PDB file of C-alpha atoms in Angstrom:
ATOM      1  CA  UNK A   1       0.000   0.000   0.000  1.00  0.00           C
ATOM      2  CA  UNK A   2       1.370   3.394  -0.980  1.00  0.00           C
ATOM      3  CA  UNK A   3       1.046   6.611   1.087  1.00  0.00           C
ATOM      4  CA  UNK A   4      -1.658   7.727  -1.379  1.00  0.00           C
ATOM      5  CA  UNK A   5      -3.803   4.664  -0.613  1.00  0.00           C
ATOM      6  CA  UNK A   6      -3.059   2.606  -3.726  1.00  0.00           C
ATOM      7  CA  UNK A   7      -2.405  -1.139  -3.554  1.00  0.00           C
ATOM      8  CA  UNK A   8       0.064  -2.960  -5.799  1.00  0.00           C
ATOM      9  CA  UNK A   9       0.684  -6.669  -6.282  1.00  0.00           C
ATOM     10  CA  UNK A  10       3.968  -7.943  -7.721  1.00  0.00           C
ATOM     11  CA  UNK A  11       3.992 -11.355  -9.410  1.00  0.00           C
ATOM     12  CA  UNK A  12       7.257 -13.064 -10.368  1.00  0.00           C
ATOM     13  CA  UNK A  13       7.028 -15.651 -13.151  1.00  0.00           C
ATOM     14  CA  UNK A  14       9.756 -17.891 -14.574  1.00  0.00           C
ATOM     15  CA  UNK A  15       9.816 -18.245 -18.350  1.00  0.00           C
ATOM     16  CA  UNK A  16      12.039 -20.357 -20.584  1.00  0.00           C
ATOM     17  CA  UNK A  17      12.770 -17.587 -23.084  1.00  0.00           C
ATOM     18  CA  UNK A  18      16.460 -16.935 -23.732  1.00  0.00           C
ATOM     19  CA  UNK A  19      17.874 -13.437 -23.887  1.00  0.00           C
ATOM     20  CA  UNK A  20      18.800 -12.257 -27.398  1.00  0.00           C
ATOM     21  CA  UNK A  21      22.407 -12.619 -28.520  1.00  0.00           C
ATOM     22  CA  UNK A  22      24.432  -9.448 -28.001  1.00  0.00           C
ATOM     23  CA  UNK A  23      24.979  -7.435 -31.162  1.00  0.00           C
ATOM     24  CA  UNK A  24      28.535  -7.251 -32.577  1.00  0.00           C
ATOM     25  CA  UNK A  25      30.527  -4.442 -30.968  1.00  0.00           C
ATOM     26  CA  UNK A  26      31.223  -1.905 -33.701  1.00  0.00           C
ATOM     27  CA  UNK A  27      32.735   1.481 -32.851  1.00  0.00           C
ATOM     28  CA  UNK A  28      30.673   3.072 -35.635  1.00  0.00           C
ATOM     29  CA  UNK A  29      27.468   1.831 -34.011  1.00  0.00           C
ATOM     30  CA  UNK A  30      28.483   2.826 -30.478  1.00  0.00           C
ATOM     31  CA  UNK A  31      27.880   6.031 -28.558  1.00  0.00           C
ATOM     32  CA  UNK A  32      29.439   7.579 -25.463  1.00  0.00           C
ATOM     33  CA  UNK A  33      26.947   8.821 -22.876  1.00  0.00           C
ATOM     34  CA  UNK A  34      27.879  11.445 -20.287  1.00  0.00           C
ATOM     35  CA  UNK A  35      25.274  11.750 -17.521  1.00  0.00           C
ATOM     36  CA  UNK A  36      25.027  15.139 -15.820  1.00  0.00           C
ATOM     37  CA  UNK A  37      22.815  17.532 -13.915  1.00  0.00           C
ATOM     38  CA  UNK A  38      22.422  20.611 -16.120  1.00  0.00           C
ATOM     39  CA  UNK A  39      21.857  18.422 -19.187  1.00  0.00           C
ATOM     40  CA  UNK A  40      20.720  14.894 -18.311  1.00  0.00           C
ATOM     41  CA  UNK A  41      22.807  13.237 -21.016  1.00  0.00           C
ATOM     42  CA  UNK A  42      25.223  14.397 -23.700  1.00  0.00           C
ATOM     43  CA  UNK A  43      26.040  11.834 -26.399  1.00  0.00           C
ATOM     44  CA  UNK A  44      29.243  11.576 -28.400  1.00  0.00           C
ATOM     45  CA  UNK A  45      27.220  11.879 -31.634  1.00  0.00           C
ATOM     46  CA  UNK A  46      26.170  15.413 -30.593  1.00  0.00           C
ATOM     47  CA  UNK A  47      22.697  14.591 -29.280  1.00  0.00           C
ATOM     48  CA  UNK A  48      21.610  16.079 -25.957  1.00  0.00           C
ATOM     49  CA  UNK A  49      18.832  14.945 -23.619  1.00  0.00           C
ATOM     50  CA  UNK A  50      17.578  17.768 -21.441  1.00  0.00           C
ATOM     51  CA  UNK A  51      16.955  17.349 -17.712  1.00  0.00           C
ATOM     52  CA  UNK A  52      13.202  17.774 -16.978  1.00  0.00           C
ATOM     53  CA  UNK A  53      13.976  18.789 -13.344  1.00  0.00           C
ATOM     54  CA  UNK A  54      10.696  17.336 -12.079  1.00  0.00           C
ATOM     55  CA  UNK A  55      11.568  17.715  -8.395  1.00  0.00           C
ATOM     56  CA  UNK A  56      12.897  21.253  -8.741  1.00  0.00           C
ATOM     57  CA  UNK A  57       9.745  22.385 -10.572  1.00  0.00           C
ATOM     58  CA  UNK A  58       7.539  21.028  -7.775  1.00  0.00           C
ATOM     59  CA  UNK A  59       9.764  22.081  -4.865  1.00  0.00           C
ATOM     60  CA  UNK A  60       7.887  25.286  -4.055  1.00  0.00           C
ATOM     61  CA  UNK A  61       4.559  23.478  -3.896  1.00  0.00           C
ATOM     62  CA  UNK A  62       6.077  20.591  -1.895  1.00  0.00           C
ATOM     63  CA  UNK A  63       7.440  22.983   0.725  1.00  0.00           C
ATOM     64  CA  UNK A  64       4.081  24.725   0.972  1.00  0.00           C
ATOM     65  CA  UNK A  65       2.281  21.416   1.568  1.00  0.00           C
ATOM     66  CA  UNK A  66       4.940  20.344   4.079  1.00  0.00           C
ATOM     67  CA  UNK A  67       4.354  23.544   6.058  1.00  0.00           C
ATOM     68  CA  UNK A  68       0.609  22.859   6.092  1.00  0.00           C
ATOM     69  CA  UNK A  69       1.228  19.342   7.451  1.00  0.00           C
ATOM     70  CA  UNK A  70       3.466  20.669  10.243  1.00  0.00           C
ATOM     71  CA  UNK A  71       0.788  23.136  11.352  1.00  0.00           C
ATOM     72  CA  UNK A  72      -1.949  20.518  11.700  1.00  0.00           C
ATOM     73  CA  UNK A  73      -2.643  18.752  15.002  1.00  0.00           C
ATOM     74  CA  UNK A  74      -1.124  15.268  15.098  1.00  0.00           C
ATOM     75  CA  UNK A  75      -3.762  12.548  14.780  1.00  0.00           C
ATOM     76  CA  UNK A  76      -6.424  14.915  13.459  1.00  0.00           C
ATOM     77  CA  UNK A  77      -8.383  14.308  10.235  1.00  0.00           C
ATOM     78  CA  UNK A  78      -7.128  17.621   8.853  1.00  0.00           C
ATOM     79  CA  UNK A  79      -3.541  16.445   9.269  1.00  0.00           C
ATOM     80  CA  UNK A  80      -4.355  13.132   7.542  1.00  0.00           C
ATOM     81  CA  UNK A  81      -5.855  15.048   4.598  1.00  0.00           C
ATOM     82  CA  UNK A  82      -2.796  17.322   4.409  1.00  0.00           C
ATOM     83  CA  UNK A  83      -0.436  14.334   4.557  1.00  0.00           C
ATOM     84  CA  UNK A  84      -2.309  12.650   1.698  1.00  0.00           C
ATOM     85  CA  UNK A  85      -2.117  15.795  -0.472  1.00  0.00           C
ATOM     86  CA  UNK A  86       1.626  15.896   0.116  1.00  0.00           C
ATOM     87  CA  UNK A  87       1.950  12.179  -0.705  1.00  0.00           C
ATOM     88  CA  UNK A  88      -0.014  12.641  -3.949  1.00  0.00           C
ATOM     89  CA  UNK A  89       2.385  15.377  -5.102  1.00  0.00           C
ATOM     90  CA  UNK A  90       5.425  13.240  -4.206  1.00  0.00           C
ATOM     91  CA  UNK A  91       3.873  10.377  -6.194  1.00  0.00           C
ATOM     92  CA  UNK A  92       3.330  12.624  -9.229  1.00  0.00           C
ATOM     93  CA  UNK A  93       6.969  13.736  -9.159  1.00  0.00           C
ATOM     94  CA  UNK A  94       8.097  10.110  -8.869  1.00  0.00           C
ATOM     95  CA  UNK A  95       5.826   9.012 -11.731  1.00  0.00           C
ATOM     96  CA  UNK A  96       7.114  11.784 -14.003  1.00  0.00           C
ATOM     97  CA  UNK A  97      10.718  10.830 -13.191  1.00  0.00           C
ATOM     98  CA  UNK A  98      10.091   7.132 -13.924  1.00  0.00           C
ATOM     99  CA  UNK A  99       8.277   7.964 -17.157  1.00  0.00           C
ATOM    100  CA  UNK A 100      11.218  10.099 -18.292  1.00  0.00           C
ATOM    101  CA  UNK A 101      13.793   7.417 -17.400  1.00  0.00           C
ATOM    102  CA  UNK A 102      11.865   4.697 -19.255  1.00  0.00           C
ATOM    103  CA  UNK A 103      11.563   6.860 -22.383  1.00  0.00           C
ATOM    104  CA  UNK A 104      15.250   7.855 -22.338  1.00  0.00           C
ATOM    105  CA  UNK A 105      16.531   4.293 -21.804  1.00  0.00           C
ATOM    106  CA  UNK A 106      14.176   2.943 -24.488  1.00  0.00           C
ATOM    107  CA  UNK A 107      15.510   5.540 -26.947  1.00  0.00           C
ATOM    108  CA  UNK A 108      19.155   4.713 -26.151  1.00  0.00           C
ATOM    109  CA  UNK A 109      18.821   0.938 -26.574  1.00  0.00           C
ATOM    110  CA  UNK A 110      16.707   1.237 -29.730  1.00  0.00           C
ATOM    111  CA  UNK A 111      19.096   3.595 -31.543  1.00  0.00           C
ATOM    112  CA  UNK A 112      22.519   2.147 -30.631  1.00  0.00           C
ATOM    113  CA  UNK A 113      24.179  -1.286 -30.574  1.00  0.00           C
ATOM    114  CA  UNK A 114      26.733  -0.354 -27.904  1.00  0.00           C
ATOM    115  CA  UNK A 115      26.476   2.177 -25.078  1.00  0.00           C
ATOM    116  CA  UNK A 116      29.603   3.483 -23.324  1.00  0.00           C
ATOM    117  CA  UNK A 117      29.157   4.984 -19.860  1.00  0.00           C
ATOM    118  CA  UNK A 118      31.047   5.840 -16.693  1.00  0.00           C
ATOM    119  CA  UNK A 119      30.684   3.669 -13.618  1.00  0.00           C
ATOM    120  CA  UNK A 120      28.974   6.136 -11.290  1.00  0.00           C
ATOM    121  CA  UNK A 121      28.054   5.278  -7.701  1.00  0.00           C
ATOM    122  CA  UNK A 122      24.992   7.373  -6.865  1.00  0.00           C
ATOM    123  CA  UNK A 123      25.337   6.739  -3.107  1.00  0.00           C
ATOM    124  CA  UNK A 124      28.811   8.296  -3.098  1.00  0.00           C
ATOM    125  CA  UNK A 125      27.803  11.254  -5.256  1.00  0.00           C
ATOM    126  CA  UNK A 126      24.817  12.147  -3.058  1.00  0.00           C
ATOM    127  CA  UNK A 127      27.207  12.637  -0.128  1.00  0.00           C
ATOM    128  CA  UNK A 128      28.010  15.989  -1.765  1.00  0.00           C
ATOM    129  CA  UNK A 129      25.310  18.050  -0.028  1.00  0.00           C
ATOM    130  CA  UNK A 130      25.449  20.806  -2.650  1.00  0.00           C
ATOM    131  CA  UNK A 131      24.482  18.331  -5.368  1.00  0.00           C
ATOM    132  CA  UNK A 132      22.370  15.853  -3.371  1.00  0.00           C
ATOM    133  CA  UNK A 133      18.972  17.252  -4.347  1.00  0.00           C
ATOM    134  CA  UNK A 134      19.866  17.646  -8.041  1.00  0.00           C
ATOM    135  CA  UNK A 135      21.312  14.116  -8.156  1.00  0.00           C
ATOM    136  CA  UNK A 136      18.216  12.690  -6.491  1.00  0.00           C
ATOM    137  CA  UNK A 137      16.110  14.458  -9.107  1.00  0.00           C
ATOM    138  CA  UNK A 138      17.849  12.685 -12.013  1.00  0.00           C
ATOM    139  CA  UNK A 139      18.052   9.363 -10.120  1.00  0.00           C
ATOM    140  CA  UNK A 140      21.268   7.968 -11.625  1.00  0.00           C
ATOM    141  CA  UNK A 141      20.917   4.666  -9.773  1.00  0.00           C
ATOM    142  CA  UNK A 142      17.423   4.060 -11.145  1.00  0.00           C
ATOM    143  CA  UNK A 143      18.567   5.080 -14.637  1.00  0.00           C
ATOM    144  CA  UNK A 144      21.343   2.469 -14.587  1.00  0.00           C
ATOM    145  CA  UNK A 145      19.041  -0.309 -13.352  1.00  0.00           C
ATOM    146  CA  UNK A 146      16.506   0.348 -16.121  1.00  0.00           C
ATOM    147  CA  UNK A 147      19.190   0.754 -18.797  1.00  0.00           C
ATOM    148  CA  UNK A 148      20.928  -2.501 -17.854  1.00  0.00           C
ATOM    149  CA  UNK A 149      17.827  -4.689 -18.121  1.00  0.00           C
ATOM    150  CA  UNK A 150      16.555  -3.004 -21.298  1.00  0.00           C
ATOM    151  CA  UNK A 151      19.969  -3.444 -22.899  1.00  0.00           C
ATOM    152  CA  UNK A 152      19.893  -7.191 -22.121  1.00  0.00           C
ATOM    153  CA  UNK A 153      16.389  -7.532 -23.561  1.00  0.00           C
ATOM    154  CA  UNK A 154      17.487  -5.819 -26.780  1.00  0.00           C
ATOM    155  CA  UNK A 155      20.926  -7.421 -27.205  1.00  0.00           C
ATOM    156  CA  UNK A 156      22.664  -4.087 -26.644  1.00  0.00           C
ATOM    157  CA  UNK A 157      26.203  -3.994 -25.218  1.00  0.00           C
ATOM    158  CA  UNK A 158      27.116  -1.749 -22.285  1.00  0.00           C
ATOM    159  CA  UNK A 159      30.784  -0.846 -21.880  1.00  0.00           C
ATOM    160  CA  UNK A 160      31.798   1.012 -18.723  1.00  0.00           C
ATOM    161  CA  UNK A 161      34.889   2.940 -17.742  1.00  0.00           C
ATOM    162  CA  UNK A 162      36.121   3.674 -14.198  1.00  0.00           C
ATOM    163  CA  UNK A 163      34.567   6.545 -12.274  1.00  0.00           C
ATOM    164  CA  UNK A 164      37.974   8.198 -11.772  1.00  0.00           C
ATOM    165  CA  UNK A 165      38.891   8.278 -15.464  1.00  0.00           C
ATOM    166  CA  UNK A 166      39.488  11.958 -16.425  1.00  0.00           C
ATOM    167  CA  UNK A 167      36.793  11.955 -19.108  1.00  0.00           C
ATOM    168  CA  UNK A 168      35.921  15.657 -18.876  1.00  0.00           C
ATOM    169  CA  UNK A 169      39.480  16.807 -18.075  1.00  0.00           C
ATOM    170  CA  UNK A 170      41.588  15.116 -20.760  1.00  0.00           C
ATOM    171  CA  UNK A 171      42.160  17.054 -23.970  1.00  0.00           C
ATOM    172  CA  UNK A 172      42.341  15.228 -27.284  1.00  0.00           C
ATOM    173  CA  UNK A 173      46.080  15.985 -27.262  1.00  0.00           C
ATOM    174  CA  UNK A 174      46.444  13.919 -24.067  1.00  0.00           C
ATOM    175  CA  UNK A 175      46.939  16.745 -21.542  1.00  0.00           C
ATOM    176  CA  UNK A 176      44.829  16.536 -18.358  1.00  0.00           C
ATOM    177  CA  UNK A 177      43.400  19.755 -16.888  1.00  0.00           C
ATOM    178  CA  UNK A 178      43.866  19.167 -13.162  1.00  0.00           C
ATOM    179  CA  UNK A 179      42.514  22.639 -12.275  1.00  0.00           C
ATOM    180  CA  UNK A 180      39.085  22.084 -13.847  1.00  0.00           C
ATOM    181  CA  UNK A 181      36.202  22.913 -11.478  1.00  0.00           C
ATOM    182  CA  UNK A 182      32.696  21.456 -11.545  1.00  0.00           C
ATOM    183  CA  UNK A 183      31.329  24.910 -12.424  1.00  0.00           C
ATOM    184  CA  UNK A 184      33.550  25.174 -15.523  1.00  0.00           C
ATOM    185  CA  UNK A 185      31.419  24.203 -18.500  1.00  0.00           C
ATOM    186  CA  UNK A 186      34.062  25.122 -21.095  1.00  0.00           C
ATOM    187  CA  UNK A 187      37.841  25.173 -20.895  1.00  0.00           C
ATOM    188  CA  UNK A 188      40.853  25.902 -23.062  1.00  0.00           C
ATOM    189  CA  UNK A 189      43.761  23.476 -23.249  1.00  0.00           C
ATOM    190  CA  UNK A 190      46.961  25.267 -22.208  1.00  0.00           C
ATOM    191  CA  UNK A 191      48.986  22.893 -24.381  1.00  0.00           C
ATOM    192  CA  UNK A 192      47.272  22.935 -27.793  1.00  0.00           C
ATOM    193  CA  UNK A 193      44.831  25.836 -27.328  1.00  0.00           C
ATOM    194  CA  UNK A 194      41.748  23.788 -28.203  1.00  0.00           C
ATOM    195  CA  UNK A 195      38.439  24.950 -26.667  1.00  0.00           C
ATOM    196  CA  UNK A 196      36.372  22.181 -25.101  1.00  0.00           C
ATOM    197  CA  UNK A 197      32.730  21.849 -24.098  1.00  0.00           C
ATOM    198  CA  UNK A 198      33.075  19.836 -20.895  1.00  0.00           C
ATOM    199  CA  UNK A 199      30.126  17.450 -21.455  1.00  0.00           C
ATOM    200  CA  UNK A 200      30.782  16.863 -25.159  1.00  0.00           C
ATOM    201  CA  UNK A 201      34.440  16.131 -24.429  1.00  0.00           C
ATOM    202  CA  UNK A 202      33.435  13.738 -21.654  1.00  0.00           C
ATOM    203  CA  UNK A 203      31.072  11.746 -23.890  1.00  0.00           C
ATOM    204  CA  UNK A 204      33.744  11.397 -26.585  1.00  0.00           C
ATOM    205  CA  UNK A 205      36.389  10.378 -24.053  1.00  0.00           C
ATOM    206  CA  UNK A 206      34.037   7.863 -22.427  1.00  0.00           C
ATOM    207  CA  UNK A 207      33.583   6.142 -25.785  1.00  0.00           C
ATOM    208  CA  UNK A 208      37.313   6.335 -26.558  1.00  0.00           C
ATOM    209  CA  UNK A 209      38.386   4.937 -23.175  1.00  0.00           C
ATOM    210  CA  UNK A 210      35.748   2.195 -23.333  1.00  0.00           C
ATOM    211  CA  UNK A 211      37.145   0.881 -26.619  1.00  0.00           C
ATOM    212  CA  UNK A 212      40.755   1.202 -25.399  1.00  0.00           C
ATOM    213  CA  UNK A 213      39.795  -0.939 -22.379  1.00  0.00           C
ATOM    214  CA  UNK A 214      38.046  -3.420 -24.670  1.00  0.00           C
ATOM    215  CA  UNK A 215      41.160  -3.793 -26.874  1.00  0.00           C
ATOM    216  CA  UNK A 216      43.390  -4.190 -23.803  1.00  0.00           C
ATOM    217  CA  UNK A 217      41.236  -7.008 -22.404  1.00  0.00           C
ATOM    218  CA  UNK A 218      40.788  -8.780 -25.746  1.00  0.00           C
TER     219      UNK A 218
END
């Protein structure tokens, strides 16, 4: 039973269907995916998926409803009604987020044979209090769970690189910008003078590093 009064039943069934064979890994049919906050995803082919910011858009209303709950007498019917209104809004935000994640993951696995991503641990990232709310809004952990199972069902490969790989800090000439801040969206390489868009560079490097790792393990 959910806080809004809805009941759900989950039924697990075993089937004898085999998962489809993974598609051949071809660099021309692969794409690097950089997950972020300002833009939800930037792809190495130039595509961008905007962040709907569902939580942020509803934050003002959520705070207002939370204040109403706190002012009601505990155990009273008025408090129960206020709590349910708050729960309904939380549920709407959650539903919008899940709908977005399902549509994005479906698009990625239907358009590409191989997806290259960073190994990101959401639990560690949320420890940064300045980014916690924004990271919760995009739900990286949920995104990865959905993407993984949809990729398996569609025979799509997922290649991952380490979370400490300097994807957004390494220039195409090989120089790493160790002074790059999270707020810097563009930077100029002091070695070759090339101007980089942080997210676009990251998505290209993620794909490049993923295939380097693949060749090294072959």
